[in-house]
mmCIF file with all atom_site columns, C-alpha atoms in Angstrom:
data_model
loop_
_atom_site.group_PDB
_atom_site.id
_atom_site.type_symbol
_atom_site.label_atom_id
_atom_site.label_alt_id
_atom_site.label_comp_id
_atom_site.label_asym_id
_atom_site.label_entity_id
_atom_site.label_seq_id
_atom_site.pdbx_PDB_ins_code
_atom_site.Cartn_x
_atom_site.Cartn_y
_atom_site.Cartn_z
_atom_site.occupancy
_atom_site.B_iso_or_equiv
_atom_site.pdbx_formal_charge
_atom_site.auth_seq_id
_atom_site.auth_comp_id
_atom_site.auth_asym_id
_atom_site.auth_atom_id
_atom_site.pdbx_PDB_model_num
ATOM 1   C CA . UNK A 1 1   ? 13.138  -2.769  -93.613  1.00 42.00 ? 494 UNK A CA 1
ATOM 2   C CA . UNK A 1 2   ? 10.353  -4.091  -91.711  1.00 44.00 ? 495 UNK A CA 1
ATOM 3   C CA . UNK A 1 3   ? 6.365   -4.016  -93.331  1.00 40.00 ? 496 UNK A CA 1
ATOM 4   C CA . UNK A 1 4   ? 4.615   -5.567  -90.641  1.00 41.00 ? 497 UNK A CA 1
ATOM 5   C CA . UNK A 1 5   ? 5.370   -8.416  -87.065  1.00 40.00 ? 498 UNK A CA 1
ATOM 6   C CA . UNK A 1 6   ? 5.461   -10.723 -89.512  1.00 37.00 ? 499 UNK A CA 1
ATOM 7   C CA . UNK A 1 7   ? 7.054   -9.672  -92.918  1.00 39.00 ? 500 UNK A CA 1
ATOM 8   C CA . UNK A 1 8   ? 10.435  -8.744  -93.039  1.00 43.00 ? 501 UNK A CA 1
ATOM 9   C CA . UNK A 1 9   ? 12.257  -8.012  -96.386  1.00 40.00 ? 502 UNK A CA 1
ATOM 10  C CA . UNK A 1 10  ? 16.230  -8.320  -96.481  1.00 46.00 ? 503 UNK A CA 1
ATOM 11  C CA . UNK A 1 11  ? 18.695  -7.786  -99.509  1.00 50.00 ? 504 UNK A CA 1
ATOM 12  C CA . UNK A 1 12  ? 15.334  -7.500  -101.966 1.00 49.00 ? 505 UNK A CA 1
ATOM 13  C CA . UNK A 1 13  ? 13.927  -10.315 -100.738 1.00 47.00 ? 506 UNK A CA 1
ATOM 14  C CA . UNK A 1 14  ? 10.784  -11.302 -98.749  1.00 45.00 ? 507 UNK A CA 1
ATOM 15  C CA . UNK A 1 15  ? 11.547  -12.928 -95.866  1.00 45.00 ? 508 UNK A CA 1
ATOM 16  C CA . UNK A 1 16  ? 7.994   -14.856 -93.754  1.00 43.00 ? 509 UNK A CA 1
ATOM 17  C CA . UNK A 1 17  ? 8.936   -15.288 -90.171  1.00 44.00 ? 510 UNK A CA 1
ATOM 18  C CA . UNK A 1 18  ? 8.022   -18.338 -88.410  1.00 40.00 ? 511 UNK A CA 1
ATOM 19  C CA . UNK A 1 19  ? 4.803   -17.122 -86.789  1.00 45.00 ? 512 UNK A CA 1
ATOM 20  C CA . UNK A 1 20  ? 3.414   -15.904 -90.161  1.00 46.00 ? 513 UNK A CA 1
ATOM 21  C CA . UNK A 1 21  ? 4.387   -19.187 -91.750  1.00 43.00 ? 514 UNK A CA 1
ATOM 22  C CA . UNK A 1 22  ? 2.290   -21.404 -89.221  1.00 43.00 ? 515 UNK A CA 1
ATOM 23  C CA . UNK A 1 23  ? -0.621  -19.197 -89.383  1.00 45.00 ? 516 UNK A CA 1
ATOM 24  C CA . UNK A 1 24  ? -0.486  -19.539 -93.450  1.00 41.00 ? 517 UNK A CA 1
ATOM 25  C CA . UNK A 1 25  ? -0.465  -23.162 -93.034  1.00 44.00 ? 518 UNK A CA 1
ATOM 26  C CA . UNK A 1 26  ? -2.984  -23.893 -91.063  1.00 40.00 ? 519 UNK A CA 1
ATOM 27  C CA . UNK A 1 27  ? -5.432  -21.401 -93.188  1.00 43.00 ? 520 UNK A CA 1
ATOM 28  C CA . UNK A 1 28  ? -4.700  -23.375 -95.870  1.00 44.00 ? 521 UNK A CA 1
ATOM 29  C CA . UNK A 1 29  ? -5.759  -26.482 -94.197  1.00 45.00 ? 522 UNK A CA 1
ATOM 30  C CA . UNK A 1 30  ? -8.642  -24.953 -93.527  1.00 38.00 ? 523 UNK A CA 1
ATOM 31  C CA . UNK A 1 31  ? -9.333  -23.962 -97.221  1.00 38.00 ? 524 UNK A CA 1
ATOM 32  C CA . UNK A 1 32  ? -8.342  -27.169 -98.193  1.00 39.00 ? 525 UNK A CA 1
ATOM 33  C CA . UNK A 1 33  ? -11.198 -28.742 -96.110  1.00 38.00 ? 526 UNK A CA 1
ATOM 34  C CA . UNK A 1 34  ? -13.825 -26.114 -96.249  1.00 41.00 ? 527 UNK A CA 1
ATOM 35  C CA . UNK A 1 35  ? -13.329 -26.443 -100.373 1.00 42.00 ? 528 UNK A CA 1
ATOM 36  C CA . UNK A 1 36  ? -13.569 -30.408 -100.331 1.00 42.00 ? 529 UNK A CA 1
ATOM 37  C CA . UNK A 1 37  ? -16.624 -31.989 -101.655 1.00 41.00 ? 530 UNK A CA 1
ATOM 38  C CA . UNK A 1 38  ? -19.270 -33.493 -98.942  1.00 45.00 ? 531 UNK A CA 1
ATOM 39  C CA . UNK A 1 39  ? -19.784 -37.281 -99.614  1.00 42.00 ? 532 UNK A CA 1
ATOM 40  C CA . UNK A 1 40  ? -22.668 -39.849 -100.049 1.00 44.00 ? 533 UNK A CA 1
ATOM 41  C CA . UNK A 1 41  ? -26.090 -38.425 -99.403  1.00 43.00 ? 534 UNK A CA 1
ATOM 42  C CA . UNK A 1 42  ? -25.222 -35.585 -97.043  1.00 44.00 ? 535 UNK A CA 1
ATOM 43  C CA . UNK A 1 43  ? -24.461 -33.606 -100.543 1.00 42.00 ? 536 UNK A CA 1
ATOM 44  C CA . UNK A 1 44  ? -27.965 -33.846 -101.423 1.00 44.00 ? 537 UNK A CA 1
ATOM 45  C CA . UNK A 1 45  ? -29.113 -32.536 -97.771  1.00 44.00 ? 538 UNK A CA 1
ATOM 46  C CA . UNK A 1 46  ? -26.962 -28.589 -98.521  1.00 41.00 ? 539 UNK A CA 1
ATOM 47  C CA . UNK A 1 47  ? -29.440 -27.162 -101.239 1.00 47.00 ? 540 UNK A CA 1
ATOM 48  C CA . UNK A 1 48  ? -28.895 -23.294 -101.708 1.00 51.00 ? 541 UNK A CA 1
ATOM 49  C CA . UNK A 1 49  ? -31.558 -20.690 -100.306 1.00 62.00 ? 542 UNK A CA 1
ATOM 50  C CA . UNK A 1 50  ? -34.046 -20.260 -102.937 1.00 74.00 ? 543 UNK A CA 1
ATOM 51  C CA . UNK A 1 51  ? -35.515 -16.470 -103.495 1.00 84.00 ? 544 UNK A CA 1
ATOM 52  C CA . UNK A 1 52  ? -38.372 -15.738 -101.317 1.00 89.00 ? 545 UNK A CA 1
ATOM 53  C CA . UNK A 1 53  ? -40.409 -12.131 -102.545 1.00 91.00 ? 546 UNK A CA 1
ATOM 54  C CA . UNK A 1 54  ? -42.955 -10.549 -100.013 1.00 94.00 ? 547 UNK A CA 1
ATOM 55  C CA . UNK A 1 55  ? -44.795 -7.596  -100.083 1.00 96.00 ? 548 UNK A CA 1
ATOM 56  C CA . UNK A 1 56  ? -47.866 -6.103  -98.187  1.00 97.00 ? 549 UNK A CA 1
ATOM 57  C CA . UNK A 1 57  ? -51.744 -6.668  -98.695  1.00 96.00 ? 550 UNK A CA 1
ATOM 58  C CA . UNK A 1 58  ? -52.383 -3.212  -99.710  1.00 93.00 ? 551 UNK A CA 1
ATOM 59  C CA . UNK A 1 59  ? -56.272 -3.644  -99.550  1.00 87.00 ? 552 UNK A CA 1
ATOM 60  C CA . UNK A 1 60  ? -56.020 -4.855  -95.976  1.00 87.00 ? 553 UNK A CA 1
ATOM 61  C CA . UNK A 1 61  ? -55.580 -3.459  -92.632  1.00 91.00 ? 554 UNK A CA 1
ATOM 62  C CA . UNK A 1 62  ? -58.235 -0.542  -92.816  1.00 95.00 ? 555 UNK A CA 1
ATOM 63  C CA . UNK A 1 63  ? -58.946 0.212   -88.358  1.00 96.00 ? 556 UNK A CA 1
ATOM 64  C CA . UNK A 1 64  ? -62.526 -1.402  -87.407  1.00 97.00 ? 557 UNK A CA 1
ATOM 65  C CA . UNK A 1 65  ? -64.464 -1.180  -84.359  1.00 95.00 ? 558 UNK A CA 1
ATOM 66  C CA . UNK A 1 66  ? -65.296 -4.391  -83.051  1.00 93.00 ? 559 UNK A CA 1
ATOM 67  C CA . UNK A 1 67  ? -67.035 -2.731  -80.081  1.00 93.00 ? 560 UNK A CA 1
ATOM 68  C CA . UNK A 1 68  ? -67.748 0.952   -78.497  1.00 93.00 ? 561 UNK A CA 1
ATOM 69  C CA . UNK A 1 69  ? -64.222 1.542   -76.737  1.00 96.00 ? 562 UNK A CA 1
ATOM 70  C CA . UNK A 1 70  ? -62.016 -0.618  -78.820  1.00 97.00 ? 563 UNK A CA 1
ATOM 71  C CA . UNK A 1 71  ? -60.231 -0.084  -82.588  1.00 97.00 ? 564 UNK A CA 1
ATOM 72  C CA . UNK A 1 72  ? -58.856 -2.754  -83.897  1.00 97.00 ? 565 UNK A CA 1
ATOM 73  C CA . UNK A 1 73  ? -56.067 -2.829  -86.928  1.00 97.00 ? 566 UNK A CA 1
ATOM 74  C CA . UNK A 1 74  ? -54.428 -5.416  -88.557  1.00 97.00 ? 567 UNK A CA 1
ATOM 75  C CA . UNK A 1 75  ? -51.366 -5.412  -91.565  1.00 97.00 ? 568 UNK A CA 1
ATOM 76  C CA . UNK A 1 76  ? -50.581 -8.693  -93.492  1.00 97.00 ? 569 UNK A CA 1
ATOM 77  C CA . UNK A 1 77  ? -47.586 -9.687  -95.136  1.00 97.00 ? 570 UNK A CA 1
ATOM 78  C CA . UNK A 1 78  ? -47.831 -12.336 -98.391  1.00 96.00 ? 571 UNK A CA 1
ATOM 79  C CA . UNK A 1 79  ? -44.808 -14.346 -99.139  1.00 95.00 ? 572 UNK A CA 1
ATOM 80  C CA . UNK A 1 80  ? -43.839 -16.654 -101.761 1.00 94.00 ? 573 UNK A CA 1
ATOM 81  C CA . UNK A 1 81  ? -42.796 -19.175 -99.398  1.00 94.00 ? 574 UNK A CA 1
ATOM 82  C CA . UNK A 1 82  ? -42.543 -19.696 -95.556  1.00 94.00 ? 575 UNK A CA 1
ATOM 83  C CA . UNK A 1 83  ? -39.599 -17.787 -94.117  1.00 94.00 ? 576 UNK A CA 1
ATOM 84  C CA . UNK A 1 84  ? -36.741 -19.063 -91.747  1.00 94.00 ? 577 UNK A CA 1
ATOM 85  C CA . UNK A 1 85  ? -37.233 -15.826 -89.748  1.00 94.00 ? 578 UNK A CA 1
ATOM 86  C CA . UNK A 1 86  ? -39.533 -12.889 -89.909  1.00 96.00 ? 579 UNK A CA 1
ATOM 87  C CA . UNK A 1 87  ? -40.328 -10.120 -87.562  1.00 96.00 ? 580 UNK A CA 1
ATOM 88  C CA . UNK A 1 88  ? -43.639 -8.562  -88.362  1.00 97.00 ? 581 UNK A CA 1
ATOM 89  C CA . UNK A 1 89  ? -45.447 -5.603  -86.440  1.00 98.00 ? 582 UNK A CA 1
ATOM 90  C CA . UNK A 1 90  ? -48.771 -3.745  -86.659  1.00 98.00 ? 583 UNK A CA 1
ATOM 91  C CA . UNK A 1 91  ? -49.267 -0.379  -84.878  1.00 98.00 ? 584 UNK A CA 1
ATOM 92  C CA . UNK A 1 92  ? -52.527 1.613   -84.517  1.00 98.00 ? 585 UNK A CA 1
ATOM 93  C CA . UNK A 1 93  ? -52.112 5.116   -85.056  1.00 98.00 ? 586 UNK A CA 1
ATOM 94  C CA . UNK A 1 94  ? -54.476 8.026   -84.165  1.00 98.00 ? 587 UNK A CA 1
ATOM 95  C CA . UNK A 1 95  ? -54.981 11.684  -85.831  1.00 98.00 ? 588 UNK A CA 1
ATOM 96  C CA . UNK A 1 96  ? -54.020 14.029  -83.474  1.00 96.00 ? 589 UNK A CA 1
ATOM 97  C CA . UNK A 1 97  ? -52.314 17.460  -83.045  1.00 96.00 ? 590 UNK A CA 1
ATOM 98  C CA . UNK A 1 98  ? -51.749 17.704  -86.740  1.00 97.00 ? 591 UNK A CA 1
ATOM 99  C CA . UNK A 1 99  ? -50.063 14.655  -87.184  1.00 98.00 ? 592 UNK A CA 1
ATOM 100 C CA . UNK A 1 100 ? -50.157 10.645  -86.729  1.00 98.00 ? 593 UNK A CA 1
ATOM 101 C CA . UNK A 1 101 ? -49.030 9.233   -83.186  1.00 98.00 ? 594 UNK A CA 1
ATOM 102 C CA . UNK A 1 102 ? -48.972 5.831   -81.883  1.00 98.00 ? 595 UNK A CA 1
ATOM 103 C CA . UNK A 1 103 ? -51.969 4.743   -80.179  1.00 95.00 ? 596 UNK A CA 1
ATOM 104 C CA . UNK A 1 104 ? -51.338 1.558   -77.427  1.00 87.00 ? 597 UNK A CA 1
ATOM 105 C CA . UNK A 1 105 ? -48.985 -0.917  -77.288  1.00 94.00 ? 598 UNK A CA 1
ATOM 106 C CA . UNK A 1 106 ? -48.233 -2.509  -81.273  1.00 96.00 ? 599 UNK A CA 1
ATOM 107 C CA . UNK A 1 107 ? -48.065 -6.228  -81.671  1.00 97.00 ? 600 UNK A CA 1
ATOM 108 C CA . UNK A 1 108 ? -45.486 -8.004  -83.189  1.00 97.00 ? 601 UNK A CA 1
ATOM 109 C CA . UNK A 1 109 ? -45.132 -11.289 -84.378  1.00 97.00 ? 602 UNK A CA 1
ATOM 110 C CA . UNK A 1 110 ? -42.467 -13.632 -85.492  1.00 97.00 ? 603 UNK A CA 1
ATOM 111 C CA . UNK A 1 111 ? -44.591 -16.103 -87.489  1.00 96.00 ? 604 UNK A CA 1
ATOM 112 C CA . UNK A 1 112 ? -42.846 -17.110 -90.990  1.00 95.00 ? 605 UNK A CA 1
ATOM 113 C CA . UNK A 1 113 ? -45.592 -18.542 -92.570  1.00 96.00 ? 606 UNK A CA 1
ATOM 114 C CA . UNK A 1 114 ? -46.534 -17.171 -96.263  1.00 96.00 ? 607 UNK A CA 1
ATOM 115 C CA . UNK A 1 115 ? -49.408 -14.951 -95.062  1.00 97.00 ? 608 UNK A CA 1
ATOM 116 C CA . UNK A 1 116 ? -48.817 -13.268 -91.928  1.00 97.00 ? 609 UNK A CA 1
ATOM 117 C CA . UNK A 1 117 ? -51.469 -11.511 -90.467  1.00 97.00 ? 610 UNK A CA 1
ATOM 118 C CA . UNK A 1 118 ? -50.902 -9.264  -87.468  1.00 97.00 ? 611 UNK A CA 1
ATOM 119 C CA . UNK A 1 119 ? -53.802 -8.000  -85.312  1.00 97.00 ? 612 UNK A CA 1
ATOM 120 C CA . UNK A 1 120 ? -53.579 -4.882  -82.472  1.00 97.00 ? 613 UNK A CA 1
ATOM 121 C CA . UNK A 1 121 ? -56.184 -3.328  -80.867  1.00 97.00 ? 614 UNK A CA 1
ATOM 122 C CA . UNK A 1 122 ? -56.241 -0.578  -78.475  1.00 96.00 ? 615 UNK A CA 1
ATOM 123 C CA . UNK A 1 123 ? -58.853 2.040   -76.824  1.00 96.00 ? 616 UNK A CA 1
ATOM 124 C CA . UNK A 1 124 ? -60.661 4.188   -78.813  1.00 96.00 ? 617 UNK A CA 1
ATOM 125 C CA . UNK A 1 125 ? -60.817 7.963   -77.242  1.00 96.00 ? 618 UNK A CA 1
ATOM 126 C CA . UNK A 1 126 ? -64.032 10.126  -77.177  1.00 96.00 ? 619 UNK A CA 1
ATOM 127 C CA . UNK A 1 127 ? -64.835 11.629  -79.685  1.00 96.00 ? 620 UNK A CA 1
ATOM 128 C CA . UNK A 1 128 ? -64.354 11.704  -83.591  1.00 96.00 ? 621 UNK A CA 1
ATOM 129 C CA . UNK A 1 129 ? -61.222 10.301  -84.829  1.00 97.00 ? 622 UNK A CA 1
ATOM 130 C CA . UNK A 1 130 ? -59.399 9.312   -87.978  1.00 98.00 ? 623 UNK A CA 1
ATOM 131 C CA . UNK A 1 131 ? -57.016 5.977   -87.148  1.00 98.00 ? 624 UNK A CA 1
ATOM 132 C CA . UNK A 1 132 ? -55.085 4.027   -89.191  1.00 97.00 ? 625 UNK A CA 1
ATOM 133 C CA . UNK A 1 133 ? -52.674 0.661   -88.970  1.00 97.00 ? 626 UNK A CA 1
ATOM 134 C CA . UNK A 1 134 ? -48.543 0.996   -89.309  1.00 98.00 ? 627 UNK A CA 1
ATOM 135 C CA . UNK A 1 135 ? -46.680 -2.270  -90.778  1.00 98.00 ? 628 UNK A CA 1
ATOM 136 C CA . UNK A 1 136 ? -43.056 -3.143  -90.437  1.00 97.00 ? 629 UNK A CA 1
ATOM 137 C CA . UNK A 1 137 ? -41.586 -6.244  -91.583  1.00 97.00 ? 630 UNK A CA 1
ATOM 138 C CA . UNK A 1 138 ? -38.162 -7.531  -92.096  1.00 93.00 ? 631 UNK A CA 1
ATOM 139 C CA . UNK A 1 139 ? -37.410 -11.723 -93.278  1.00 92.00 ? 632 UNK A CA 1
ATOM 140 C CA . UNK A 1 140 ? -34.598 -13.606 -93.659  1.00 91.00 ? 633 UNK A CA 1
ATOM 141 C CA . UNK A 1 141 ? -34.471 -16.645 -96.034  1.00 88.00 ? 634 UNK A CA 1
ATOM 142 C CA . UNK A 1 142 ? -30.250 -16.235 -96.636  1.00 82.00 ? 635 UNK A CA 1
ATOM 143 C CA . UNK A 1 143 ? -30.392 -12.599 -96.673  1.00 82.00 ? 636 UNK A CA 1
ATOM 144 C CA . UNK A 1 144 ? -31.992 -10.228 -94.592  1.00 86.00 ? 637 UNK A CA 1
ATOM 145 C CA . UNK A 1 145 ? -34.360 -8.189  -96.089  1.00 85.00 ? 638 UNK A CA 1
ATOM 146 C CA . UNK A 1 146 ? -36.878 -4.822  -95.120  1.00 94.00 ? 639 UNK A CA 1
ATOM 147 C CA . UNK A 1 147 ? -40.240 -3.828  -96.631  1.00 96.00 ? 640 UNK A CA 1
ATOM 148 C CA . UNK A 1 148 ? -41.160 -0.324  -96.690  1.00 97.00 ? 641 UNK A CA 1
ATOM 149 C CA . UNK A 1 149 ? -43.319 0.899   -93.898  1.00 97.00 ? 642 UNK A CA 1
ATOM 150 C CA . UNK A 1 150 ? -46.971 0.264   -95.223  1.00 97.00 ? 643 UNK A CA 1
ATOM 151 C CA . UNK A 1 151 ? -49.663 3.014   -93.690  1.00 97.00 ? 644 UNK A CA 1
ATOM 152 C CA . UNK A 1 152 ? -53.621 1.196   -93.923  1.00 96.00 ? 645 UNK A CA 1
ATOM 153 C CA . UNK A 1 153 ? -56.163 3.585   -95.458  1.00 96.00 ? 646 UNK A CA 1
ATOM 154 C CA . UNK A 1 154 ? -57.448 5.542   -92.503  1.00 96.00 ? 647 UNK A CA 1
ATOM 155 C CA . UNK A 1 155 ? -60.553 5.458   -91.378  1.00 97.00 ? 648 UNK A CA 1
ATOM 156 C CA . UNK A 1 156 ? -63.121 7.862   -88.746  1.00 97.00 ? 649 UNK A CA 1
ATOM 157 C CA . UNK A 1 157 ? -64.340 6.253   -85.497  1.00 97.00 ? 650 UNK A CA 1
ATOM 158 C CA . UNK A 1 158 ? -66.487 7.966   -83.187  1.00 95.00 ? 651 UNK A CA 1
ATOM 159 C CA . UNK A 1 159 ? -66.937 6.946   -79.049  1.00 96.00 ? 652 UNK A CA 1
ATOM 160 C CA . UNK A 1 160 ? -69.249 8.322   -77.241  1.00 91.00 ? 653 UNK A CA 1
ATOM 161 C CA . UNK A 1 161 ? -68.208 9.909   -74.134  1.00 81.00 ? 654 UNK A CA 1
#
């Protein structure tokens, strides 16, 4: 009775064909050198990842206007320590139609400092207008890792038209 290409059983007993047999002896030459001990002082340079929390400045990221046509929102992300890779966006978002759309382009950053701050900016439109900032954020320090999507208190703008 056959089981697989490479196990065969015959009279009761398990029977490894040649091809399986190699390819079980070199895995476990591989085990046997991935499982061996590192020597001298390159033991000291493999230290695990440590745990890294974030989480969003909550009080932050309220939409300004630094001038007459242009808002202006920013998120900010607070680590515990710097990050070996972080992807980091802020979106402006504008009140209209009922609901919350995207308003210009976003900017995202890959900075892995412990505070990132993210700026974006876009036109303002004519008019009264409520606007607020989107956040997204993922790091990796070992694992991978998402924070919720953080909405900025909004905030009304007016432009003259």
């Amino acid at each position: 009775m056959i089981l697989s290409r490479w196990l065969i059983i015959k009279g009761g007993n398990l029977v490894i064909t040649l091809k399986r047999a190699a390819a079980l002896t070199v895995a476990s030459g591989l085990l046997t050198i991935a499982g061996a001990a590192p020597s001298g002082a390159a033991a000291n340079d493999v230290d695990p990842k440590h745990h890294i929390t974030c989480k969003w400045n909550k009080r932050a990221g309220t939409p300004y206007s630094p001038s007459a046509k242009v808002v202006t929102g920013f998120v900010q992300v607070h680590c515990s320590d710097s990050l070996d890779n972080a992807n980091t966006r802020a979106q402006v978002q504008i009140f209209r139609g009922g609901k919350w759309k995207n308003q210009g382009n976003g900017v995202t950053s890959h900075k892995t400092s412990k505070v990132i701050h993210v700026n974006d900016k876009s036109a303002k439109r004519i008019g009264n207008w409520r606007y607020r900032t989107k956040g997204t954020h993922f790091g990796q320090h070992g694992n991978i890792w998402t924070l919720p999507t953080f909405y900025s208190p909004s905030r009304m703008l007016w432009r003259k038209g």
